C-alpha positions as YAML, in Angstrom:
chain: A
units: angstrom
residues:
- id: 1
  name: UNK
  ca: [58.13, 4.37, 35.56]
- id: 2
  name: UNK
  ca: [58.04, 4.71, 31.66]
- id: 3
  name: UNK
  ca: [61.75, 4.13, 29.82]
- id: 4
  name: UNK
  ca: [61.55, 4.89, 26.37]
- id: 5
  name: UNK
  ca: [64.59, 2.86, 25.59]
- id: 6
  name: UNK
  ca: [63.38, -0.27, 27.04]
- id: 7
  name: UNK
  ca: [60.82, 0.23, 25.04]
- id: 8
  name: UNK
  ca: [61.66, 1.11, 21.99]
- id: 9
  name: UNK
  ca: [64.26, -2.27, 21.95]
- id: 10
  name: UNK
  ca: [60.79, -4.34, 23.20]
- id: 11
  name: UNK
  ca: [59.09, -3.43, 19.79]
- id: 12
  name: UNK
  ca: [61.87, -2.56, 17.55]
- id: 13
  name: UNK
  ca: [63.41, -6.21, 18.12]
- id: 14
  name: UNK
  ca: [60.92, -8.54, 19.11]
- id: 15
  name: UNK
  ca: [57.41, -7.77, 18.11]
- id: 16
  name: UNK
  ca: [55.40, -4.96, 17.32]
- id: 17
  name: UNK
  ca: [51.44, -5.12, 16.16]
- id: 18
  name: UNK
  ca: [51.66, -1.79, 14.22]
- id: 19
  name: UNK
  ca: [54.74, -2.73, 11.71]
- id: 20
  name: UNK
  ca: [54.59, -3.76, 8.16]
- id: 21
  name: UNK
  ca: [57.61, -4.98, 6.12]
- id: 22
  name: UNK
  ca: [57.31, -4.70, 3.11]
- id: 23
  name: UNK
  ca: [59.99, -4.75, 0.48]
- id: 24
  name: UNK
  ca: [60.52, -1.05, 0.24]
- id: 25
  name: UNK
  ca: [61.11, -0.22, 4.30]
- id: 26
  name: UNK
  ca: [59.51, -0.71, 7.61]
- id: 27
  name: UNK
  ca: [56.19, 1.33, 8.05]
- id: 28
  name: UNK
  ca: [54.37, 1.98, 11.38]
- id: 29
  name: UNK
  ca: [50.37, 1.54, 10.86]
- id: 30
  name: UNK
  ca: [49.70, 3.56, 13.77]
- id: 31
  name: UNK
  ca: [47.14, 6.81, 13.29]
- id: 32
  name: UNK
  ca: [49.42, 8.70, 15.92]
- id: 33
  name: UNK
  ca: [52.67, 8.25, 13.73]
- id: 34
  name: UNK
  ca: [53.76, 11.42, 12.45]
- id: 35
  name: UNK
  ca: [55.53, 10.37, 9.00]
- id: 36
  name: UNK
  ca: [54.03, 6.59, 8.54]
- id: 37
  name: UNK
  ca: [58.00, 5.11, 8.98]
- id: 38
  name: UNK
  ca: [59.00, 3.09, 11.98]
- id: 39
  name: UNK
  ca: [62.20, 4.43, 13.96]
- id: 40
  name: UNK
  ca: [63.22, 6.11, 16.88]
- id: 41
  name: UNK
  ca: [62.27, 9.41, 16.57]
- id: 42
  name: UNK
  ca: [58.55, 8.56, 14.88]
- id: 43
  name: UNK
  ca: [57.78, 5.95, 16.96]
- id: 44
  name: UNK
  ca: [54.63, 7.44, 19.61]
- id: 45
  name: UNK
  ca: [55.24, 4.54, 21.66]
- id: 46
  name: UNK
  ca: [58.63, 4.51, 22.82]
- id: 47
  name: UNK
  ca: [58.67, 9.02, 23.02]
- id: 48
  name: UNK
  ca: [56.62, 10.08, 26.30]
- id: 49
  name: UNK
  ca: [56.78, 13.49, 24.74]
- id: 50
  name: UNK
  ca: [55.16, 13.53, 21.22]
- id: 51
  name: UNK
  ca: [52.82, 15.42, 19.03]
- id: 52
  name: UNK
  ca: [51.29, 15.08, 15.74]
- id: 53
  name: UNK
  ca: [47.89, 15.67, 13.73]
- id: 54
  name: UNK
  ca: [44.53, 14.47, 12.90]
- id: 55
  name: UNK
  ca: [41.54, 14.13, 10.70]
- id: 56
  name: UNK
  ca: [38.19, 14.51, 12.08]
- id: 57
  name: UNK
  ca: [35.69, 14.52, 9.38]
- id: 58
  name: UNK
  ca: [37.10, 17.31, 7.63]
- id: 59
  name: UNK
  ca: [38.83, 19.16, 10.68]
- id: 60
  name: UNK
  ca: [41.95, 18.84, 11.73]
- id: 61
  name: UNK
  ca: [43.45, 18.59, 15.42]
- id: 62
  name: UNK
  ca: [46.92, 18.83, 16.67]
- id: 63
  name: UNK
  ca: [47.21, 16.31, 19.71]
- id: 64
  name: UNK
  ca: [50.34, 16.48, 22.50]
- id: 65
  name: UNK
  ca: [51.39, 14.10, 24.68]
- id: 66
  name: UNK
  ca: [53.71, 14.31, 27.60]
- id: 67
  name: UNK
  ca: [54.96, 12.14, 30.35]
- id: 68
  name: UNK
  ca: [52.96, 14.01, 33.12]
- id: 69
  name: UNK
  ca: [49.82, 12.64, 32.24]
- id: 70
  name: UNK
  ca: [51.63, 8.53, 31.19]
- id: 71
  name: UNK
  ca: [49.94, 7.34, 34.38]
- id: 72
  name: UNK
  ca: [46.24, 8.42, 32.90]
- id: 73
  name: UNK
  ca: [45.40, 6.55, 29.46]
- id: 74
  name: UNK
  ca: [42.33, 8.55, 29.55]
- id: 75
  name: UNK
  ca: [43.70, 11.86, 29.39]
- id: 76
  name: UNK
  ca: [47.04, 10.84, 27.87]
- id: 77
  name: UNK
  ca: [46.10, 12.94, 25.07]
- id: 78
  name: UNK
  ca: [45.38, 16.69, 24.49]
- id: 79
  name: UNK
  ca: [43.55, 17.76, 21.36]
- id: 80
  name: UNK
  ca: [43.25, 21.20, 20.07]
- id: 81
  name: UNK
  ca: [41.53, 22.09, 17.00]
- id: 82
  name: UNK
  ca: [43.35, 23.95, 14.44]
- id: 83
  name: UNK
  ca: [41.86, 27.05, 12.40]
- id: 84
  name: UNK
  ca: [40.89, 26.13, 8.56]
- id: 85
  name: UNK
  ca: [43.47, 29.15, 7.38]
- id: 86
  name: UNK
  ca: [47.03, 27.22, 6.93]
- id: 87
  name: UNK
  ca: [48.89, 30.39, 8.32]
- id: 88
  name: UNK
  ca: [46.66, 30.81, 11.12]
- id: 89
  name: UNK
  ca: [47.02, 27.28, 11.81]
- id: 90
  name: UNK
  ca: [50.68, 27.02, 11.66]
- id: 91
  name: UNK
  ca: [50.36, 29.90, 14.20]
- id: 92
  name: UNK
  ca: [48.84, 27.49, 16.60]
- id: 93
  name: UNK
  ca: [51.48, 24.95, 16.22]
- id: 94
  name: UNK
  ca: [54.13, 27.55, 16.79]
- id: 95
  name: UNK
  ca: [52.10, 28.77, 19.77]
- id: 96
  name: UNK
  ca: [51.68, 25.47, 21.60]
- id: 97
  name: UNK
  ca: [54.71, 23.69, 20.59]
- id: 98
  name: UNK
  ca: [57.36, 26.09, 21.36]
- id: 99
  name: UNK
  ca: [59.63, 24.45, 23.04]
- id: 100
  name: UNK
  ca: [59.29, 21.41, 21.63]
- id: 101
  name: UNK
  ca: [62.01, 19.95, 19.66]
- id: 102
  name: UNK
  ca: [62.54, 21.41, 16.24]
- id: 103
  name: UNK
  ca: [62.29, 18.34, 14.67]
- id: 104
  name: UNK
  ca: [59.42, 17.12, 16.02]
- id: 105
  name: UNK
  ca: [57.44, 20.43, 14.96]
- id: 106
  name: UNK
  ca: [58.90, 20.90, 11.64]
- id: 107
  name: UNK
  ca: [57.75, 16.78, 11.23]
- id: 108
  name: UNK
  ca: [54.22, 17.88, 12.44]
- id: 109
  name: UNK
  ca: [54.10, 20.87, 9.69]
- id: 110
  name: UNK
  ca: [55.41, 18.95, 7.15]
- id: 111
  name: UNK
  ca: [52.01, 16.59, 7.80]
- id: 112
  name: UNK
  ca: [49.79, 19.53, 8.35]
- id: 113
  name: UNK
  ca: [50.92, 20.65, 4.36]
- id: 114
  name: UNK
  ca: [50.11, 17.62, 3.19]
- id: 115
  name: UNK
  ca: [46.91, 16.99, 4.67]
- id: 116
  name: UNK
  ca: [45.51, 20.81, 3.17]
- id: 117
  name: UNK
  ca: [46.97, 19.65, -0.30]
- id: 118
  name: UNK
  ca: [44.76, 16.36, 0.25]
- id: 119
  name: UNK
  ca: [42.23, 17.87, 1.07]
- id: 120
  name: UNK
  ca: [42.22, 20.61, -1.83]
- id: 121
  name: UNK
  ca: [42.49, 17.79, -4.58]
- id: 122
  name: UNK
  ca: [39.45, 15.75, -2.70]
- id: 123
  name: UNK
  ca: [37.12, 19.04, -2.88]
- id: 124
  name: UNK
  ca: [38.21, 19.43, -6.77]
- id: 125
  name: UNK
  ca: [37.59, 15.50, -7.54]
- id: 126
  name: UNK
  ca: [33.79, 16.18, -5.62]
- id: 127
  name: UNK
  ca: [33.04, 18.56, -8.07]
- id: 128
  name: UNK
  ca: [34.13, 17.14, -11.17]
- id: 129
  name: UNK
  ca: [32.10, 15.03, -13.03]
- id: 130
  name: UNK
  ca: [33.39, 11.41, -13.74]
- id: 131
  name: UNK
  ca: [32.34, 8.62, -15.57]
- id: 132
  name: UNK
  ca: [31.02, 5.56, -13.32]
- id: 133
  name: UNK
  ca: [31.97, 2.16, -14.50]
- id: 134
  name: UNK
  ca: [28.79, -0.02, -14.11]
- id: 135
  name: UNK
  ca: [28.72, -3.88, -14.08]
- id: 136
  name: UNK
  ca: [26.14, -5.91, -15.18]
- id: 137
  name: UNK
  ca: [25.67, -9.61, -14.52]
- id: 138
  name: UNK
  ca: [25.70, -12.35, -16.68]
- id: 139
  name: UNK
  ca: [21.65, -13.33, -15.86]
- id: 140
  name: UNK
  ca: [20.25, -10.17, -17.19]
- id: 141
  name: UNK
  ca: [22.16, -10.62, -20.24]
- id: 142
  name: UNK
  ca: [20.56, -13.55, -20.46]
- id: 143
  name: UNK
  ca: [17.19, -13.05, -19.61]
- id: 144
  name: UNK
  ca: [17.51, -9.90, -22.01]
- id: 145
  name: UNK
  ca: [18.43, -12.03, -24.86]
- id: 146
  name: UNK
  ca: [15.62, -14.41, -24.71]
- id: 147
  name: UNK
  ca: [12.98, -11.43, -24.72]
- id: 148
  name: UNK
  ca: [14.32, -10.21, -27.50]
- id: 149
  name: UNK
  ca: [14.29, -13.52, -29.58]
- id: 150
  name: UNK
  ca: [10.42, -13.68, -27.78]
- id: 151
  name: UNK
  ca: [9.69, -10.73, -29.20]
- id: 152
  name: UNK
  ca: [11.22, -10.71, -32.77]
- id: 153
  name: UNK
  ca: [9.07, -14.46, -33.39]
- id: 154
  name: UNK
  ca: [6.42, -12.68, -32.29]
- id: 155
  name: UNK
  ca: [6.42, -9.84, -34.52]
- id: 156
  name: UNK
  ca: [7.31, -12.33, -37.61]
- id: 157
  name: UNK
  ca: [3.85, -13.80, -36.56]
- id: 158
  name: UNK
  ca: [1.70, -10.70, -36.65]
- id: 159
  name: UNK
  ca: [3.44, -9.98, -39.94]
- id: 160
  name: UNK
  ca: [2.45, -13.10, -41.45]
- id: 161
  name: UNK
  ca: [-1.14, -12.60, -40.10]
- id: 162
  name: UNK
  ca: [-1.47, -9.14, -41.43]
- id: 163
  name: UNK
  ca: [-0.31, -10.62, -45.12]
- id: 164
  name: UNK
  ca: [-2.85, -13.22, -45.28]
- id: 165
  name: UNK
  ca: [-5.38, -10.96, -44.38]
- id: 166
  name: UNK
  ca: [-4.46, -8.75, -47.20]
- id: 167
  name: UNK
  ca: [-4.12, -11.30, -49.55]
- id: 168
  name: UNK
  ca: [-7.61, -13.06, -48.72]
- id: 169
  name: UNK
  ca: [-9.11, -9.04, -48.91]
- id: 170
  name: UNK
  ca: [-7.26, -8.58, -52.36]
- id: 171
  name: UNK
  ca: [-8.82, -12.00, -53.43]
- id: 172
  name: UNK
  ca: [-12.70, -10.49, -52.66]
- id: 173
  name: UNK
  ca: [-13.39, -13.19, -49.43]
- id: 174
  name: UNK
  ca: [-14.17, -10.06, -47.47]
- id: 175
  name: UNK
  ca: [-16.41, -7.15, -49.02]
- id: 176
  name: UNK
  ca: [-14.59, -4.58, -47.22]
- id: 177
  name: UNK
  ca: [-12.44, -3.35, -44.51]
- id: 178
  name: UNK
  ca: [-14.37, -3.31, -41.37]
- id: 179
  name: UNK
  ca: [-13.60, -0.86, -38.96]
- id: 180
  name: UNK
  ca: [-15.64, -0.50, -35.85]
- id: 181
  name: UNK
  ca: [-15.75, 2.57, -33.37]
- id: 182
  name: UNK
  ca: [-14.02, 1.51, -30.10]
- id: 183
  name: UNK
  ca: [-16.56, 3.12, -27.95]
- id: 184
  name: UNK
  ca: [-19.65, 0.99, -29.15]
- id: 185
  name: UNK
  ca: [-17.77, -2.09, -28.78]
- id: 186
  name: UNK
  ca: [-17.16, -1.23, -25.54]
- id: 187
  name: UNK
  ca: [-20.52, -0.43, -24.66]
- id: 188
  name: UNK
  ca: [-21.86, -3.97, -26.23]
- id: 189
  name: UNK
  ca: [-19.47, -5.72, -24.02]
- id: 190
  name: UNK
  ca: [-20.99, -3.72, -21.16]
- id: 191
  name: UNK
  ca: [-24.59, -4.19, -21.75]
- id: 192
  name: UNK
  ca: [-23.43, -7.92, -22.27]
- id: 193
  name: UNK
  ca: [-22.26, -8.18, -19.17]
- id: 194
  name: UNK
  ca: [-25.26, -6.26, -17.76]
- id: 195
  name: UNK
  ca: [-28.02, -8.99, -19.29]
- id: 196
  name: UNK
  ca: [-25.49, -11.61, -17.74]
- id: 197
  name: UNK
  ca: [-25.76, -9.69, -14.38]
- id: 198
  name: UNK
  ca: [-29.86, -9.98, -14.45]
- id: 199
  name: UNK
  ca: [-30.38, -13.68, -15.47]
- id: 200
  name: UNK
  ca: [-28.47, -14.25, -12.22]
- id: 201
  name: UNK
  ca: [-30.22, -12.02, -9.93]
- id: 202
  name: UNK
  ca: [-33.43, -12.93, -11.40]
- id: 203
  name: UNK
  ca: [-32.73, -16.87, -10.71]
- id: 204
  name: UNK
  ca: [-31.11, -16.44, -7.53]
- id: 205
  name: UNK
  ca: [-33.63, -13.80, -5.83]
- id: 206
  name: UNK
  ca: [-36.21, -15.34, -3.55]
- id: 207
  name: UNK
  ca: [-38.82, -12.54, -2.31]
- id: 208
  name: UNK
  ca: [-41.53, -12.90, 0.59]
- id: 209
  name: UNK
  ca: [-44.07, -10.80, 0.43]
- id: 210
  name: UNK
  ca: [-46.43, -9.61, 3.42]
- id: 211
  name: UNK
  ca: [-50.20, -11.06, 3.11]
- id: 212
  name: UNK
  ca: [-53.01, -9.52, 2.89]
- id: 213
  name: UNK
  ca: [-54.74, -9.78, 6.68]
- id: 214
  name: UNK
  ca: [-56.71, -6.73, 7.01]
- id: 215
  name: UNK
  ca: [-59.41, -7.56, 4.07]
- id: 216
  name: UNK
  ca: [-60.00, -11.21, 5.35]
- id: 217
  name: UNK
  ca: [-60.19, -9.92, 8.79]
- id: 218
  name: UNK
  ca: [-63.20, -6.82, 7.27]
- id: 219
  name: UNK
  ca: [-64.54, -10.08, 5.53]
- id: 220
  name: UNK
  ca: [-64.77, -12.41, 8.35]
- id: 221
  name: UNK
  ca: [-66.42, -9.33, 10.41]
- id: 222
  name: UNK
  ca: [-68.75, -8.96, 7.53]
- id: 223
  name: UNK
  ca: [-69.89, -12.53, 7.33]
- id: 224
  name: UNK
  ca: [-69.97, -12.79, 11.22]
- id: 225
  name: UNK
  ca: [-72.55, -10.04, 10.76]
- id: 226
  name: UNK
  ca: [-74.59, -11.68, 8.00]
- id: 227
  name: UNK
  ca: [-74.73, -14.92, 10.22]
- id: 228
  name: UNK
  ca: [-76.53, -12.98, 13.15]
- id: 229
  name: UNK
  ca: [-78.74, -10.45, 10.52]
- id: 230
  name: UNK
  ca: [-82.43, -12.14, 9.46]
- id: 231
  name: UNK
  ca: [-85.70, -11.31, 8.91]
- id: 232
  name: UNK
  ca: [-88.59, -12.54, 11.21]
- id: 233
  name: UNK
  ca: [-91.98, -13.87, 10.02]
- id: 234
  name: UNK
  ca: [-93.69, -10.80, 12.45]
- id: 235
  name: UNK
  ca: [-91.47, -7.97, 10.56]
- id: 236
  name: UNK
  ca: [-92.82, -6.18, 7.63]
- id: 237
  name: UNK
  ca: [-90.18, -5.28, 4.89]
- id: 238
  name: UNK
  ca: [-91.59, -2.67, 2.39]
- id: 239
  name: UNK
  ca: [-90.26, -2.82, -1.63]
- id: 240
  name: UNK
  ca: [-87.85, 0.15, -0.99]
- id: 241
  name: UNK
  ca: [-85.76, -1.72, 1.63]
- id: 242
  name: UNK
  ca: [-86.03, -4.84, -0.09]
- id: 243
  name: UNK
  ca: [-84.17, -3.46, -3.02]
- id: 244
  name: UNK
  ca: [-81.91, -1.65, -0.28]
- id: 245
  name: UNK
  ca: [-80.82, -5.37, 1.20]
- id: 246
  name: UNK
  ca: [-80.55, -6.68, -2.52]
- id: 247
  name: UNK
  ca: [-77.86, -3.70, -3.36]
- id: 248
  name: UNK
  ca: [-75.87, -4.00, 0.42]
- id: 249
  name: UNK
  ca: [-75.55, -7.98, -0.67]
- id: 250
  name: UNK
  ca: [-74.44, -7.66, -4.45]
- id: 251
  name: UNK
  ca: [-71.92, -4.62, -2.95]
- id: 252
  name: UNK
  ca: [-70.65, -7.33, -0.74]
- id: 253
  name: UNK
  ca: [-70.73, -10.10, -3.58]
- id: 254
  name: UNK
  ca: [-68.75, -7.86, -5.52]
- id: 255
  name: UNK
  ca: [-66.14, -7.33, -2.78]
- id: 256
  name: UNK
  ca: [-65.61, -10.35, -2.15]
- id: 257
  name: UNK
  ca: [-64.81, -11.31, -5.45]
- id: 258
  name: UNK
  ca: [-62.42, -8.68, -5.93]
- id: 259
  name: UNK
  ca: [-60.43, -9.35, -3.15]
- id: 260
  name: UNK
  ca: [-60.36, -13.25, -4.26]
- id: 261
  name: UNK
  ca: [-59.22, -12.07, -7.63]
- id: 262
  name: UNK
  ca: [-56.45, -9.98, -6.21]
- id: 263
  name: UNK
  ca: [-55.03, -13.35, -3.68]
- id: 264
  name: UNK
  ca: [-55.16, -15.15, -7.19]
- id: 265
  name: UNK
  ca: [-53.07, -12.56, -8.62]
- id: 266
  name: UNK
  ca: [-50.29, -12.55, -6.02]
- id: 267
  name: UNK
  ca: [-49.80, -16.26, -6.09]
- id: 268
  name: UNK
  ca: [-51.10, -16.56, -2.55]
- id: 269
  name: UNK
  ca: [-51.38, -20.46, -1.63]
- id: 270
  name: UNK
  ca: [-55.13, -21.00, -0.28]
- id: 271
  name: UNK
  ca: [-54.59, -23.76, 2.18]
- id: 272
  name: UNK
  ca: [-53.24, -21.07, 4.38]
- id: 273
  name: UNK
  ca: [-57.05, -19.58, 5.08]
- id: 274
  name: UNK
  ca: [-59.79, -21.41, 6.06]
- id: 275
  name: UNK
  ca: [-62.47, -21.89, 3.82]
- id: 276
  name: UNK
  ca: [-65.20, -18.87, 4.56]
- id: 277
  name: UNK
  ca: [-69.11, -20.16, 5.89]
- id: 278
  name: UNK
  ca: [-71.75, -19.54, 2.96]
- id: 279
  name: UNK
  ca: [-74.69, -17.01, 3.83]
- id: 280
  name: UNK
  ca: [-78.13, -17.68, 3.89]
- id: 281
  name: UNK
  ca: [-80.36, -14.65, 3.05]
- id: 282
  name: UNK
  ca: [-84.27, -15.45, 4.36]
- id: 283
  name: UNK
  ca: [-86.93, -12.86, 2.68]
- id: 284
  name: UNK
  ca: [-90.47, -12.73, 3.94]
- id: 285
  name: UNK
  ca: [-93.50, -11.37, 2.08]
- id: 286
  name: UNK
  ca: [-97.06, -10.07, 3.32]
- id: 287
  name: UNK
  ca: [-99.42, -11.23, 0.95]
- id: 288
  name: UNK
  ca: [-97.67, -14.76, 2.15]
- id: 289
  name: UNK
  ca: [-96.38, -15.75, -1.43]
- id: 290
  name: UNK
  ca: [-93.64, -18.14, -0.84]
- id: 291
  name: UNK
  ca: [-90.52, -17.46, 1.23]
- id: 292
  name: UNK
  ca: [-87.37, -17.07, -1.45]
- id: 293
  name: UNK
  ca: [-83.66, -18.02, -0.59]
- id: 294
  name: UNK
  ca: [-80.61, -16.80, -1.57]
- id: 295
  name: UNK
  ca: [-76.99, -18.20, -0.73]
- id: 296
  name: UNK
  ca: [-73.80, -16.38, -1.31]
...
């Protein structure tokens, strides 16, 4: 069974984990204290029937406890949340703590005035503007400093530059000021960079090209044809298809040459044909002159 005596002389004498001495008084550092000050009558560990009032994130609640729930710790404590109004909270308390001791509730009202002035003046600081005091380390200022000194040397330098050039223009080494369009020298740098581009390409490109099969293969068909194609001593070959023959074999001369003409222009290595048979061409005559030959 809870004594509040007992325990009051426990903390009060011996020890107590909530109380501060300090050279102005003894102060209780427990959020269920009423007024702050550790004695008797504020103390909500040695009174089984207390009551005071607390901040929630900008609500407040009024919490009892009583000696009929001392054997739960979980429900030791009943919370009701107080209206924003002050009179219609006061109500509340008056409602709920009615018979209560006077002191106690005129302690609990005296905290509930103070915590709506508190809050007022925390509202009115929110919305005025302050000035921030900003700190700034030692390294920056340092760093800083050196740019600075960087940058004043350098500026001496172009200054320097700039006066020379004057003075050498002012002395006639230059005939004039020289003042090129941005664009073009832009565009030089680009076709620079172009040219550049080429040389490369063209000295690192390698390109195979596909042969040309299909007129050696009409050639060797033509030649196979010539091999098997002469004239026996029993035919009889008139003038007109003499000069026939003669046109069909320069047509085929010509061909020939064109297409070697063509390889020659491609760069085509010849070792990779074989070398073509030479045609012998047999003519005949009636009046038995003498039998001509002609090799292509």
């Amino acid at each position: 069974m809870q004594h509040d005596e007992v325990i009051w002389q426990v903390i009060r004498h011996k020890h107590c984990s909530f109380m501060s001495k300090i050279s102005t008084g003894i102060f209780c550092r427990n959020p269920y204290n009423v007024t702050g000050i550790c004695n008797r009558s504020s103390c909500p560990l040695a009174n089984s029937r207390y009551a005071t009032i607390r901040d929630h994130d900008g609500v407040f609640y009024l919490y009892m406890k009583t000696i009929e729930r001392a054997h739960k710790p979980n429900d030791l404590w009943e919370r009701v949340k107080l209206p924003k109004n002050y009179e219609k909270a006061l109500e509340v308390i008056d409602k709920h703590l009615m018979y209560w001791p006077k002191l106690l509730v005129h302690k609990i009202k005296q905290r509930l005035t103070k915590m709506t002035q508190m809050r007022i003046r925390m509202r009115k600081l929110a919305l005025k503007t302050r000035e921030k005091i900003m700190t700034t380390p030692r390294k920056e200022k340092k760093r800083e400093a050196r740019r600075e000194e960087k940058a004043e040397k350098a500026a001496v330098l172009d200054k320097t530059i700039e006066k020379e050039l004057l003075a050498r223009l002012e002395n006639g080494i230059y005939d004039g000021i020289y003042n090129l369009p941005f664009n073009k020298f832009i565009k030089t740098l680009d076709t620079d960079e172009l040219q550049a581009e080429d040389e490369n390409e063209e000295e690192s490109e390698v390109e195979y090209i596909e042969g040309n099969f299909e007129l050696e293969e009409e050639d060797d068909i033509e030649d196979l044809g010539m091999k098997d194609y002469h004239f026996s001593n029993d035919e009889v070959i008139d003038d007109e298809e003499e000069e026939e023959v003669n046109a069909v074999e320069e047509m085929r001369v010509r061909r020939r040459s064109k297409s070697a003409h063509e390889k020659s222009e491609k760069d085509e290595p010849s070792t990779m044909f074989k070398k073509k048979p030479r045609i012998h061409v047999e003519v005949d005559y009636e009046d038995g002159a003498e039998r001509q030959k002609a090799t292509f």
